[in-house]
Coordinates of C-alpha atoms in Angstrom, one line a residue:
M1 CA 36.6 134.6 119.9
N2 CA 37.7 136.7 122.8
E3 CA 35.5 135.0 125.1
I4 CA 37.4 132.1 124.5
L5 CA 41.2 133.2 124.7
R6 CA 40.2 135.4 128.0
G7 CA 38.5 132.7 129.9
D8 CA 42.8 132.2 131.1
P9 CA 44.7 135.1 131.9
E10 CA 47.8 133.5 131.0
I11 CA 46.7 133.1 127.3
T12 CA 48.5 135.6 125.3
V13 CA 47.6 136.6 121.6
R14 CA 50.0 138.5 119.1
R15 CA 50.3 138.7 115.7
L16 CA 52.4 136.1 113.6
F17 CA 53.9 138.4 110.7
T18 CA 55.7 141.4 113.5
R19 CA 56.1 143.9 110.2
P20 CA 53.6 147.3 110.2
E21 CA 50.2 146.2 109.1
A22 CA 50.2 149.1 106.7
E23 CA 53.3 148.0 105.1
L24 CA 52.3 144.2 104.6
S25 CA 48.7 145.5 103.3
Q26 CA 51.0 147.5 100.2
E27 CA 53.1 144.8 99.9
K28 CA 49.9 142.5 99.2
D29 CA 48.4 144.9 96.7
R30 CA 51.5 145.1 94.9
I31 CA 52.3 141.4 94.7
E32 CA 49.0 140.4 93.5
A33 CA 49.0 143.5 90.9
R34 CA 52.5 142.2 89.5
S35 CA 51.3 138.4 89.5
G36 CA 47.8 138.4 88.7
R37 CA 47.5 135.9 91.9
Q38 CA 45.5 136.5 95.1
Q39 CA 47.6 136.6 98.1
A40 CA 46.6 136.0 101.6
D41 CA 46.4 138.5 104.1
K42 CA 49.3 138.4 106.6
N43 CA 47.6 141.0 109.0
L44 CA 45.2 138.4 109.7
Y45 CA 47.4 135.7 111.1
F46 CA 47.7 135.7 115.1
L47 CA 49.8 133.6 117.3
V48 CA 48.0 132.5 120.2
E49 CA 49.9 130.8 123.0
L50 CA 48.7 128.9 125.6
P51 CA 50.2 128.0 129.1
E52 CA 51.8 124.5 130.0
G53 CA 48.7 122.1 130.8
S54 CA 46.2 123.9 128.8
E55 CA 43.8 121.8 126.7
A56 CA 44.9 122.6 123.4
E57 CA 42.7 120.5 121.1
G58 CA 39.4 122.0 123.2
I59 CA 40.8 125.6 122.3
L60 CA 41.4 124.6 118.8
D61 CA 37.7 123.1 118.2
E62 CA 36.2 126.2 119.9
L63 CA 38.0 128.3 117.6
N64 CA 37.5 126.5 114.3
A65 CA 33.7 126.4 115.1
L66 CA 33.6 130.4 115.3
D67 CA 32.3 131.9 111.9
V68 CA 35.5 134.4 112.1
V69 CA 38.1 132.0 112.5
E70 CA 39.3 130.6 108.8
I71 CA 41.1 127.8 110.4
A72 CA 43.2 127.2 113.9
Y73 CA 45.9 124.6 114.1
P74 CA 48.6 124.0 116.4
E75 CA 52.2 125.3 115.4
P76 CA 54.8 122.6 114.8
L77 CA 57.5 122.3 117.7
P78 CA 61.1 122.5 116.9
Q79 CA 62.3 119.6 115.8
P80 CA 66.0 118.1 115.8
P81 CA 67.9 118.5 112.6
P82 CA 68.0 115.2 110.4
V83 CA 70.4 112.5 111.5
T84 CA 74.0 112.7 110.0
P85 CA 74.3 108.8 108.2
D86 CA 77.3 107.1 108.7
F87 CA 80.0 108.0 106.7
S88 CA 83.0 105.5 107.9
S89 CA 82.8 103.0 105.0
Q90 CA 83.7 105.8 102.1
Q91 CA 87.0 106.5 104.6
L92 CA 89.1 104.1 102.3
Y93 CA 92.0 105.2 104.4
R94 CA 91.2 103.4 107.2
N95 CA 90.7 99.9 105.3
P96 CA 93.5 97.2 105.5
A97 CA 96.5 97.6 103.1
P98 CA 97.3 97.9 100.4
Q99 CA 94.3 100.3 100.4
G100 CA 94.6 101.8 103.4
I101 CA 96.5 102.0 106.8
D102 CA 94.5 99.1 108.3
V103 CA 93.1 101.0 111.5
S104 CA 90.9 97.8 112.4
A105 CA 93.8 95.8 113.0
T106 CA 95.0 97.8 116.1
A107 CA 91.3 98.4 117.4
S108 CA 91.1 95.2 119.9
I109 CA 94.7 95.8 121.3
P110 CA 95.1 97.8 124.3
G111 CA 96.2 101.3 123.5
G112 CA 95.2 100.6 119.8
Q113 CA 92.9 103.8 119.6
G114 CA 95.2 106.5 120.5
E115 CA 93.9 106.7 123.9
N116 CA 97.6 106.9 125.6
V117 CA 99.0 109.9 123.8
K118 CA 98.1 113.4 123.0
I119 CA 98.2 115.2 119.6
I120 CA 98.4 119.0 119.1
D121 CA 97.8 120.2 115.9
I122 CA 99.2 123.4 114.6
E123 CA 97.2 125.7 111.9
Y124 CA 93.8 127.2 112.3
S125 CA 90.3 127.2 111.4
W126 CA 88.9 124.4 113.7
N127 CA 84.8 124.0 114.1
T128 CA 85.1 122.7 117.9
L129 CA 81.5 122.6 118.0
H130 CA 81.1 120.1 115.1
E131 CA 78.7 117.4 115.9
D132 CA 81.5 114.8 115.5
L133 CA 84.3 116.3 117.1
G134 CA 82.4 118.3 120.4
A135 CA 83.4 115.3 122.7
S136 CA 87.0 115.1 121.8
V137 CA 88.5 117.9 121.0
G138 CA 90.5 120.2 123.5
T139 CA 90.8 123.7 124.0
L140 CA 93.1 125.8 122.3
I141 CA 96.3 126.8 123.8
P142 CA 97.0 130.0 122.8
N143 CA 100.1 131.3 120.7
G144 CA 100.0 134.9 121.4
T145 CA 96.7 136.7 120.3
P146 CA 95.5 133.9 117.6
C147 CA 94.1 135.1 114.3
N148 CA 92.7 133.4 111.2
P149 CA 94.8 134.6 108.2
F150 CA 91.9 133.0 105.6
P151 CA 88.9 134.1 107.2
G152 CA 87.2 132.9 104.4
D153 CA 88.1 129.2 105.1
N154 CA 84.9 129.3 106.8
L155 CA 86.3 126.9 109.9
N156 CA 86.8 124.2 107.3
H157 CA 90.6 123.3 107.1
G158 CA 91.4 122.7 110.8
T159 CA 87.9 121.0 111.3
A160 CA 88.9 118.6 108.2
V161 CA 92.0 117.5 110.3
L162 CA 90.3 117.0 113.6
G163 CA 87.7 114.5 111.5
Q164 CA 90.7 112.3 110.5
L165 CA 92.8 112.3 113.5
V166 CA 89.9 112.4 116.2
G167 CA 86.3 112.1 114.4
T168 CA 84.0 110.5 117.2
D169 CA 83.0 107.2 116.9
N170 CA 79.4 107.7 117.3
G171 CA 77.4 105.7 114.5
I172 CA 77.3 109.2 112.3
G173 CA 79.6 110.9 110.0
V174 CA 83.5 109.9 110.2
I175 CA 85.5 108.0 112.8
G176 CA 89.3 109.5 113.5
I177 CA 92.1 107.0 112.9
A178 CA 93.3 107.7 116.8
H179 CA 89.7 108.5 118.0
E180 CA 90.6 107.8 121.7
A181 CA 93.7 110.4 121.7
D182 CA 93.7 113.2 123.6
I183 CA 93.8 116.3 121.0
G184 CA 95.1 120.0 121.7
L185 CA 95.3 122.9 119.3
V186 CA 97.9 125.6 119.0
N187 CA 97.1 128.6 116.7
A188 CA 100.1 128.9 113.6
A189 CA 99.1 132.3 113.2
V190 CA 99.4 135.8 115.7
S191 CA 98.1 139.1 115.3
S192 CA 100.7 141.4 115.5
G193 CA 100.7 145.3 114.5
G194 CA 97.3 145.0 113.0
S195 CA 98.1 142.3 110.8
C196 CA 98.0 138.3 111.0
V197 CA 101.2 136.8 110.6
L198 CA 102.5 133.6 110.9
G199 CA 104.2 132.7 114.4
L200 CA 104.9 129.2 113.9
A201 CA 108.0 129.0 115.5
N202 CA 106.7 129.5 118.8
A203 CA 103.9 127.4 117.9
I204 CA 106.0 124.3 118.1
D205 CA 108.0 125.7 121.1
V206 CA 104.3 126.2 122.6
A207 CA 103.2 122.7 121.6
H208 CA 106.1 121.1 122.7
N209 CA 105.9 122.5 126.4
N210 CA 102.4 121.3 126.5
L211 CA 103.2 117.5 125.6
S212 CA 105.6 114.7 126.7
A213 CA 107.8 111.8 125.2
G214 CA 105.6 109.9 122.5
D215 CA 103.2 112.2 122.0
V216 CA 102.4 114.0 118.3
I217 CA 103.0 117.3 116.9
L218 CA 101.0 117.7 113.8
I219 CA 102.5 121.0 111.8
E220 CA 99.7 121.7 109.0
Q221 CA 101.6 124.2 107.7
Q222 CA 104.1 124.9 104.4
V223 CA 106.6 127.8 103.6
S224 CA 108.0 129.4 100.7
G225 CA 111.7 127.5 99.5
P226 CA 114.1 129.0 97.2
D227 CA 113.1 127.0 94.1
L228 CA 110.2 129.1 92.6
V229 CA 109.9 127.3 89.3
C230 CA 108.1 124.2 90.9
T231 CA 104.3 125.1 91.2
G232 CA 102.0 122.9 92.7
Q233 CA 98.2 122.6 93.9
G234 CA 96.4 126.2 93.5
G235 CA 99.6 128.1 92.6
N236 CA 101.5 127.1 95.5
T237 CA 104.9 128.2 93.9
G238 CA 107.8 126.7 95.7
Y239 CA 106.0 125.3 98.8
V240 CA 107.8 123.3 101.1
A241 CA 108.2 121.8 104.3
V242 CA 108.5 124.2 107.2
E243 CA 111.9 122.9 108.4
W244 CA 113.1 124.9 105.4
I245 CA 113.4 128.0 107.6
Q246 CA 115.9 127.5 110.3
A247 CA 114.0 128.6 113.2
Y248 CA 111.3 126.0 112.7
Y249 CA 113.6 123.8 112.2
D250 CA 115.5 124.3 115.5
A251 CA 112.2 124.2 117.4
I252 CA 111.4 120.6 115.4
V253 CA 114.6 119.2 116.6
A254 CA 114.5 120.3 120.0
A255 CA 110.6 118.5 120.3
T256 CA 112.4 115.3 118.7
S257 CA 115.1 115.5 120.9
D258 CA 112.8 115.6 123.8
G259 CA 111.1 112.3 122.5
I260 CA 108.3 114.0 120.9
I261 CA 107.1 112.6 117.6
V262 CA 106.7 115.6 114.8
V263 CA 104.9 115.3 111.7
E264 CA 105.0 117.8 108.9
A265 CA 103.4 118.4 105.4
A266 CA 106.0 117.8 102.6
G267 CA 103.9 121.0 100.8
N268 CA 101.9 121.5 97.6
G269 CA 104.8 122.9 95.5
S270 CA 105.4 120.4 93.4
C271 CA 108.7 120.7 94.5
N272 CA 111.9 118.1 94.4
Y273 CA 113.8 117.9 97.3
D274 CA 116.7 116.1 95.4
S275 CA 116.9 118.9 93.0
G276 CA 119.9 120.6 94.3
A277 CA 118.1 123.9 95.1
Y278 CA 117.9 122.6 98.8
G279 CA 121.1 121.3 99.3
T280 CA 122.8 118.2 98.9
V281 CA 120.3 116.7 101.6
F282 CA 116.9 118.8 102.2
P283 CA 117.0 121.2 104.3
A284 CA 120.0 122.9 103.2
D285 CA 122.3 120.1 104.3
R286 CA 121.3 120.2 107.9
P287 CA 121.3 117.1 110.2
N288 CA 117.9 115.0 109.8
S289 CA 115.4 116.5 112.3
K290 CA 114.0 112.9 113.0
A291 CA 110.7 114.7 112.1
I292 CA 108.3 112.6 109.8
I293 CA 107.8 114.3 106.2
V294 CA 104.4 113.4 104.6
G295 CA 104.0 113.6 100.8
A296 CA 100.8 113.0 98.8
G297 CA 99.7 109.7 97.3
A298 CA 96.9 109.1 94.9
S299 CA 93.8 107.4 96.3
P300 CA 92.2 104.2 94.9
N301 CA 89.4 106.1 93.6
G302 CA 91.5 108.6 92.2
S303 CA 92.4 109.5 88.7
A304 CA 96.2 108.0 89.0
P305 CA 97.3 104.6 89.9
A306 CA 97.0 104.3 94.0
R307 CA 99.9 105.2 96.0
S308 CA 101.2 107.4 93.3
R309 CA 103.0 110.6 93.9
L310 CA 100.4 113.3 92.9
G311 CA 101.7 116.1 90.7
F312 CA 101.6 119.0 93.4
S313 CA 103.3 116.9 95.8
G314 CA 106.8 117.9 97.6
H315 CA 109.1 115.2 96.6
G316 CA 112.6 113.9 97.1
T317 CA 114.8 111.6 99.5
R318 CA 113.7 113.2 102.7
V319 CA 110.2 112.6 102.2
D320 CA 109.2 109.7 104.7
L321 CA 105.5 108.2 104.1
Q322 CA 102.7 109.6 102.5
G323 CA 99.0 109.5 103.0
Y324 CA 95.8 110.3 100.8
G325 CA 96.5 113.7 98.9
E326 CA 93.0 113.4 97.5
K327 CA 89.4 112.3 98.1
V328 CA 89.4 112.5 101.9
V329 CA 86.1 111.9 103.4
T330 CA 86.4 113.8 106.9
T331 CA 84.3 116.9 108.7
G332 CA 83.6 120.1 107.4
Y333 CA 83.2 122.0 103.6
G334 CA 79.5 120.6 103.3
D335 CA 80.0 119.0 99.9
L336 CA 79.3 115.4 101.2
Q337 CA 76.7 116.9 103.5
G338 CA 75.4 120.5 104.0
G339 CA 73.0 122.1 105.9
S340 CA 74.3 123.3 109.6
L341 CA 78.1 124.3 109.7
N342 CA 78.1 121.9 112.5
Q343 CA 77.2 119.1 110.2
F344 CA 79.1 119.9 107.3
Y345 CA 81.3 116.7 105.9
T346 CA 83.7 116.6 102.8
A347 CA 84.4 113.6 100.3
I348 CA 86.9 115.8 98.6
F349 CA 89.5 117.1 101.6
S350 CA 93.0 117.1 99.5
G351 CA 96.6 118.0 99.4
T352 CA 99.7 117.0 101.4
S353 CA 96.7 118.7 104.1
S354 CA 94.8 115.3 103.8
A355 CA 97.9 113.2 103.7
S356 CA 99.7 114.2 107.4
P357 CA 96.9 113.6 109.8
I358 CA 96.5 110.1 108.2
V359 CA 100.2 109.4 108.9
T360 CA 100.0 111.5 112.5
G361 CA 97.0 108.8 113.3
A362 CA 99.5 105.9 112.6
A363 CA 102.1 107.6 114.5
A364 CA 99.9 108.2 117.3
I365 CA 98.6 104.2 117.3
L366 CA 102.0 102.6 117.4
S367 CA 103.3 105.1 120.1
S368 CA 100.1 104.5 122.2
I369 CA 100.5 100.5 122.0
A370 CA 103.9 100.9 123.1
K371 CA 103.2 102.8 126.1
E372 CA 100.4 100.4 126.9
N373 CA 103.3 98.3 127.2
G374 CA 105.4 100.0 129.1
K375 CA 107.6 101.7 126.6
T376 CA 108.2 105.1 125.1
L377 CA 109.0 104.5 121.3
S378 CA 111.6 107.8 119.8
P379 CA 110.3 109.8 117.0
T380 CA 112.8 107.7 114.8
G381 CA 111.5 104.4 116.1
V382 CA 108.0 105.5 115.1
R383 CA 109.1 106.7 111.8
S384 CA 111.4 103.4 111.1
L385 CA 108.3 101.2 111.8
L386 CA 106.0 102.9 109.7
K387 CA 108.7 103.2 107.1
T388 CA 109.8 99.8 107.1
R389 CA 106.7 97.6 107.2
G390 CA 104.7 100.2 104.7
T391 CA 102.8 99.7 101.4
P392 CA 105.3 100.8 98.8
Q393 CA 105.1 103.3 96.6
D394 CA 104.1 102.7 93.2
T395 CA 106.4 104.1 90.4
S396 CA 106.0 101.1 88.2
S397 CA 102.0 101.6 87.2
G398 CA 100.9 103.3 83.8
G399 CA 100.5 106.9 84.8
A400 CA 102.5 106.9 87.9
L401 CA 104.7 109.8 88.6
P402 CA 108.6 109.6 89.3
G403 CA 109.8 111.2 92.8
K404 CA 109.9 109.5 96.1
I405 CA 107.5 110.0 98.8
G406 CA 107.6 107.0 100.4
P407 CA 105.5 104.4 101.7
L408 CA 101.8 104.3 102.8
P409 CA 101.6 103.0 106.5
D410 CA 100.6 99.7 107.3
L411 CA 99.4 99.2 110.8
S412 CA 98.9 95.7 111.0
K413 CA 102.7 94.9 109.6
A414 CA 103.9 97.6 111.8
V415 CA 102.8 96.4 114.7
L416 CA 103.8 92.6 114.4
M417 CA 107.6 94.6 114.3
L418 CA 106.8 96.7 117.5
M419 CA 105.8 93.6 119.1
A420 CA 109.1 91.7 117.4
D421 CA 110.8 93.3 120.2
D422 CA 110.2 90.5 122.5
L423 CA 110.6 86.9 121.8
D424 CA 107.1 86.1 122.5
G425 CA 106.0 88.8 120.0
A426 CA 108.5 87.2 116.9
I427 CA 107.3 87.7 113.6
V428 CA 106.5 84.4 111.9
L429 CA 108.0 83.4 109.0
S430 CA 106.4 81.5 106.1
G431 CA 107.7 78.8 103.6
N432 CA 111.3 77.6 103.1
S433 CA 112.6 80.6 101.7
G434 CA 112.0 84.1 101.6
S435 CA 112.9 87.3 103.2
D436 CA 111.2 90.2 105.4
S437 CA 112.2 93.8 106.0
G438 CA 111.8 95.3 109.6
T439 CA 113.9 97.9 111.8
N440 CA 115.3 97.6 115.2
A441 CA 115.3 101.3 115.8
H442 CA 112.2 101.0 118.7
A443 CA 114.0 97.9 119.9
T444 CA 115.2 97.0 123.6
G445 CA 116.5 93.9 125.3
E446 CA 114.3 91.9 127.3
S447 CA 115.5 90.7 131.0
G448 CA 117.7 87.6 130.7
E449 CA 118.2 87.9 127.0
A450 CA 121.8 86.7 125.6
A451 CA 123.6 88.2 122.8
G452 CA 124.8 85.2 121.3
S453 CA 127.9 83.4 121.8
C454 CA 129.6 85.6 118.5
V455 CA 128.9 88.7 119.8
A456 CA 131.6 90.9 122.0
D457 CA 129.6 94.1 122.6
S458 CA 125.8 94.5 122.0
Q459 CA 123.5 97.0 123.8
F460 CA 120.4 94.7 122.8
N461 CA 118.2 96.7 120.3
S462 CA 117.2 93.2 119.2
V463 CA 114.1 92.1 117.1
W464 CA 112.9 88.4 116.5
W465 CA 111.5 86.2 113.8
S466 CA 110.0 82.7 114.4
W467 CA 110.9 80.0 111.4
T468 CA 109.4 76.8 110.9
P469 CA 110.8 74.7 108.3
S470 CA 108.9 72.1 106.3
A471 CA 111.6 69.8 105.6
S472 CA 115.2 69.0 107.1
G473 CA 118.5 70.2 105.5
S474 CA 120.8 73.0 105.5
A475 CA 119.7 76.7 105.9
V476 CA 121.6 79.7 105.3
I477 CA 120.1 82.8 107.1
D478 CA 121.7 86.3 106.9
T479 CA 120.9 89.9 107.1
V480 CA 122.2 91.0 103.5
G481 CA 120.6 94.2 102.5
S482 CA 120.5 95.7 106.0
G483 CA 121.2 99.2 106.9
F484 CA 123.7 98.9 109.6
D485 CA 126.3 96.3 111.2
T486 CA 124.1 93.5 112.4
T487 CA 124.7 90.4 114.4
L488 CA 122.8 87.1 113.6
A489 CA 122.1 84.3 116.2
V490 CA 119.4 81.3 115.9
Y491 CA 117.8 79.3 118.7
T492 CA 115.7 76.7 119.5
G493 CA 113.2 77.2 122.7
N494 CA 110.2 79.0 123.4
T495 CA 111.3 81.6 126.3
I496 CA 114.3 83.6 126.9
G497 CA 115.5 81.4 129.9
T498 CA 115.2 78.2 127.8
L499 CA 117.0 79.2 124.2
T500 CA 119.7 77.3 123.2
E501 CA 122.0 78.4 120.7
V502 CA 122.0 76.4 117.3
P503 CA 125.5 74.8 116.2
N504 CA 127.3 77.5 114.2
G505 CA 124.0 79.5 114.6
C506 CA 125.5 82.9 115.7
N507 CA 127.4 85.4 113.4
D508 CA 128.8 89.1 113.7
D509 CA 130.4 90.0 111.0
I510 CA 130.5 88.3 107.3
D511 CA 131.7 90.9 104.1
F512 CA 128.7 91.1 102.4
D513 CA 127.3 94.0 100.5
G514 CA 130.6 95.6 99.0
G515 CA 132.4 95.8 102.9
N516 CA 129.5 96.6 104.9
L517 CA 129.3 94.3 108.0
R518 CA 126.2 91.8 107.7
S519 CA 125.9 88.5 109.0
S520 CA 125.2 85.0 107.9
V521 CA 124.4 81.7 109.3
T522 CA 124.6 78.3 107.8
I523 CA 122.9 75.7 110.0
D524 CA 121.3 71.9 110.0
V525 CA 117.5 72.1 110.6
T526 CA 114.9 69.7 111.0
G527 CA 111.4 69.8 109.3
G528 CA 108.5 70.7 111.7
K529 CA 110.8 72.3 114.4
T530 CA 110.6 75.9 115.1
Y531 CA 113.7 78.1 115.3
K532 CA 114.0 81.6 116.8
I533 CA 116.4 84.5 115.0
R534 CA 117.4 87.4 116.9
V535 CA 118.7 90.2 114.8
D536 CA 120.4 93.1 116.5
G537 CA 123.0 96.0 116.2
F538 CA 126.8 95.8 117.0
N539 CA 127.3 98.1 120.0
T540 CA 124.4 100.5 119.7
S541 CA 123.8 100.2 115.9
I542 CA 119.9 100.7 114.3
G543 CA 118.7 100.7 111.2
T544 CA 116.6 98.9 108.4
V545 CA 116.5 95.2 108.7
K546 CA 116.7 92.7 105.7
L547 CA 116.4 89.3 106.5
N548 CA 116.8 86.6 104.4
Y549 CA 116.4 82.7 104.9
S550 CA 116.9 79.8 102.5
L551 CA 116.6 75.8 103.1
D552 CA 118.5 73.6 101.0
A553 CA 115.9 70.6 101.7
D554 CA 117.9 66.9 102.0
T555 CA 116.2 65.2 99.2
S556 CA 118.6 62.0 99.0
V557 CA 116.2 59.5 100.3
A558 CA 113.7 60.5 97.9
A559 CA 116.3 60.3 94.7
D560 CA 117.4 57.1 95.6
T561 CA 115.3 54.6 94.2
S562 CA 117.2 51.5 94.8
S563 CA 116.5 49.5 98.1
P564 CA 119.7 49.4 100.0
T565 CA 120.2 45.8 101.8
W566 CA 121.9 45.4 105.1
P567 CA 123.2 41.7 106.7
D568 CA 120.9 40.7 109.1
K569 CA 121.7 41.8 113.0
T570 CA 120.9 40.3 115.9
F571 CA 120.1 42.9 118.9
R572 CA 119.5 42.3 122.3
A573 CA 116.3 43.9 123.4
D574 CA 117.5 44.5 126.7
V575 CA 120.3 46.5 125.6
F576 CA 118.5 48.1 122.8
E577 CA 115.0 49.6 124.6
R578 CA 114.4 51.9 121.7
T579 CA 114.3 52.6 117.9
L580 CA 118.3 53.0 116.9
T581 CA 119.5 55.8 114.6
L582 CA 121.9 54.5 112.0
E583 CA 124.0 56.1 108.8
W584 CA 124.4 54.4 105.3
K585 CA 125.4 55.3 102.0
A586 CA 123.0 55.4 99.0
A587 CA 124.2 53.5 96.3
S588 CA 123.1 56.0 93.6
D589 CA 124.7 59.2 94.8
N590 CA 126.7 58.2 97.9
V591 CA 124.8 61.2 99.6
G592 CA 124.4 60.7 103.4
V593 CA 121.2 59.8 104.8
E594 CA 119.4 58.2 108.1
G595 CA 118.0 54.8 108.3
Y596 CA 117.2 53.3 111.4
V597 CA 116.2 49.8 112.8
V598 CA 113.2 48.6 115.0
V599 CA 113.7 46.4 117.9
Q600 CA 110.9 43.3 117.6
A601 CA 111.8 41.2 120.4
P602 CA 114.5 39.8 122.7
G603 CA 116.9 38.1 120.3
T604 CA 115.1 38.6 116.7
P605 CA 117.0 39.6 113.9
V606 CA 115.8 43.0 112.1
N607 CA 116.8 44.5 108.7
G608 CA 117.8 47.5 108.4
V609 CA 115.4 49.9 106.4

């Protein structure tokens, strides 16, 4: 054997098992005595390392031909880890409404994958080396000296949130809702005096300083409120949204006032913000911060009715929107796929922690699409779009808990409303009667747009609908149920420059809704003809829009089964060269209807039909 191995000075031989020979021999005797089973002698194993280019097979054959060698075989080379399957079909929150937020609706729209915005996640426990995050996760933007107040979390919580937001679209694992967005990380906790403490006010300020208008901050934190009776998930006694704390509220207001969209979790404390413990309006009667507060709703495969409030979720009038608070498939934790920490996936991420990234992703997509079209949405504009066009919370099904957490975003409908800011994106109404809801909080005017003949003062926060009734008749269109002082105008035409206002088609104020200033028009419409409907706010008014439309179709011809007779009339073709419109009274009900005559030839009499 020595002759074979010494033929090449670059061949090295060493013991395979590195513990001392005497220790291995003693261990062998002990195990054999205990088990009664003969053990291999680990001292007889050697590792032969060949230089690159050696004829390994020939050397193996020579070694195996020796009596002293029991067996020689090639040592396996390191292999790549198992390939992670594609779990995206289990991300139900990505599905179309009413099950999910309909991420696919924006996939082919420029800006529709979040590529024009940056999101900053404020929390801790991120694994930036995860296989499904590495290409998209930015570096930490430090807030003081970072620390992790929950080292036992093992880099899971932040990793799970990032998977929902920006999981890479790479054919494995999960796909983030806004996976093309830029992502930043700011630590919520800081090391101070040997302790790890919450430094959230400065964290919000650091995030604010690293973003621009239309970008998004996600605050994955909760704080103790004044009502310690409410107790939610994991004993989260009295936990509420962070803006309850004055400094956090002020930092959030500064960010939203600077055009940055802020999303914060409602908290897992099961607290009712309308209970009075938080003031008449949460938090402590301060003005609305313009942040989006997110509650936790049931998933379609959960134990409660889909989109109903989960018991641990904070709830109340101030809670704007909901996301899945259970059974969320994302990166981290390892219950769906274990193995290496960098290949961990979960199917049970939960809480308002899992709900908030769903709304954050939706907000980022809307903002990104708007930027692609040269517009920057305000925080209230984004919030209103998601709220007014979302899938309603379920409060009626058996087992559905009371307490408002708001709708689940529906990106398909929200994007339609976003595009309705311009005439060519007008929302198409279906049928001869119905209603639609929306908002003008995001809206602006177009070049050349006119406010309508009846409006003395308008700043052009206008949104558009398009309606094509199938029959002729008298139509009533109004904004009863809207949340602000509206103006209303109806036009024919397809472009801003060719619009013609319909007779009686403009209205500023009609005293509906107990004195609130809403708008209503009654107009004559022609079946098959398209009408453009413009809703705006008087002066700079914005809010939720409720548009109602109803057609009283002209059915008098069908109702009159008699055949009206007319005296013969002689017309000269050189005078009347086209079909003529006349008018008569139907005998049965004296309702005015239209008739016509046809000119057949010069001097030929015809009957009206």
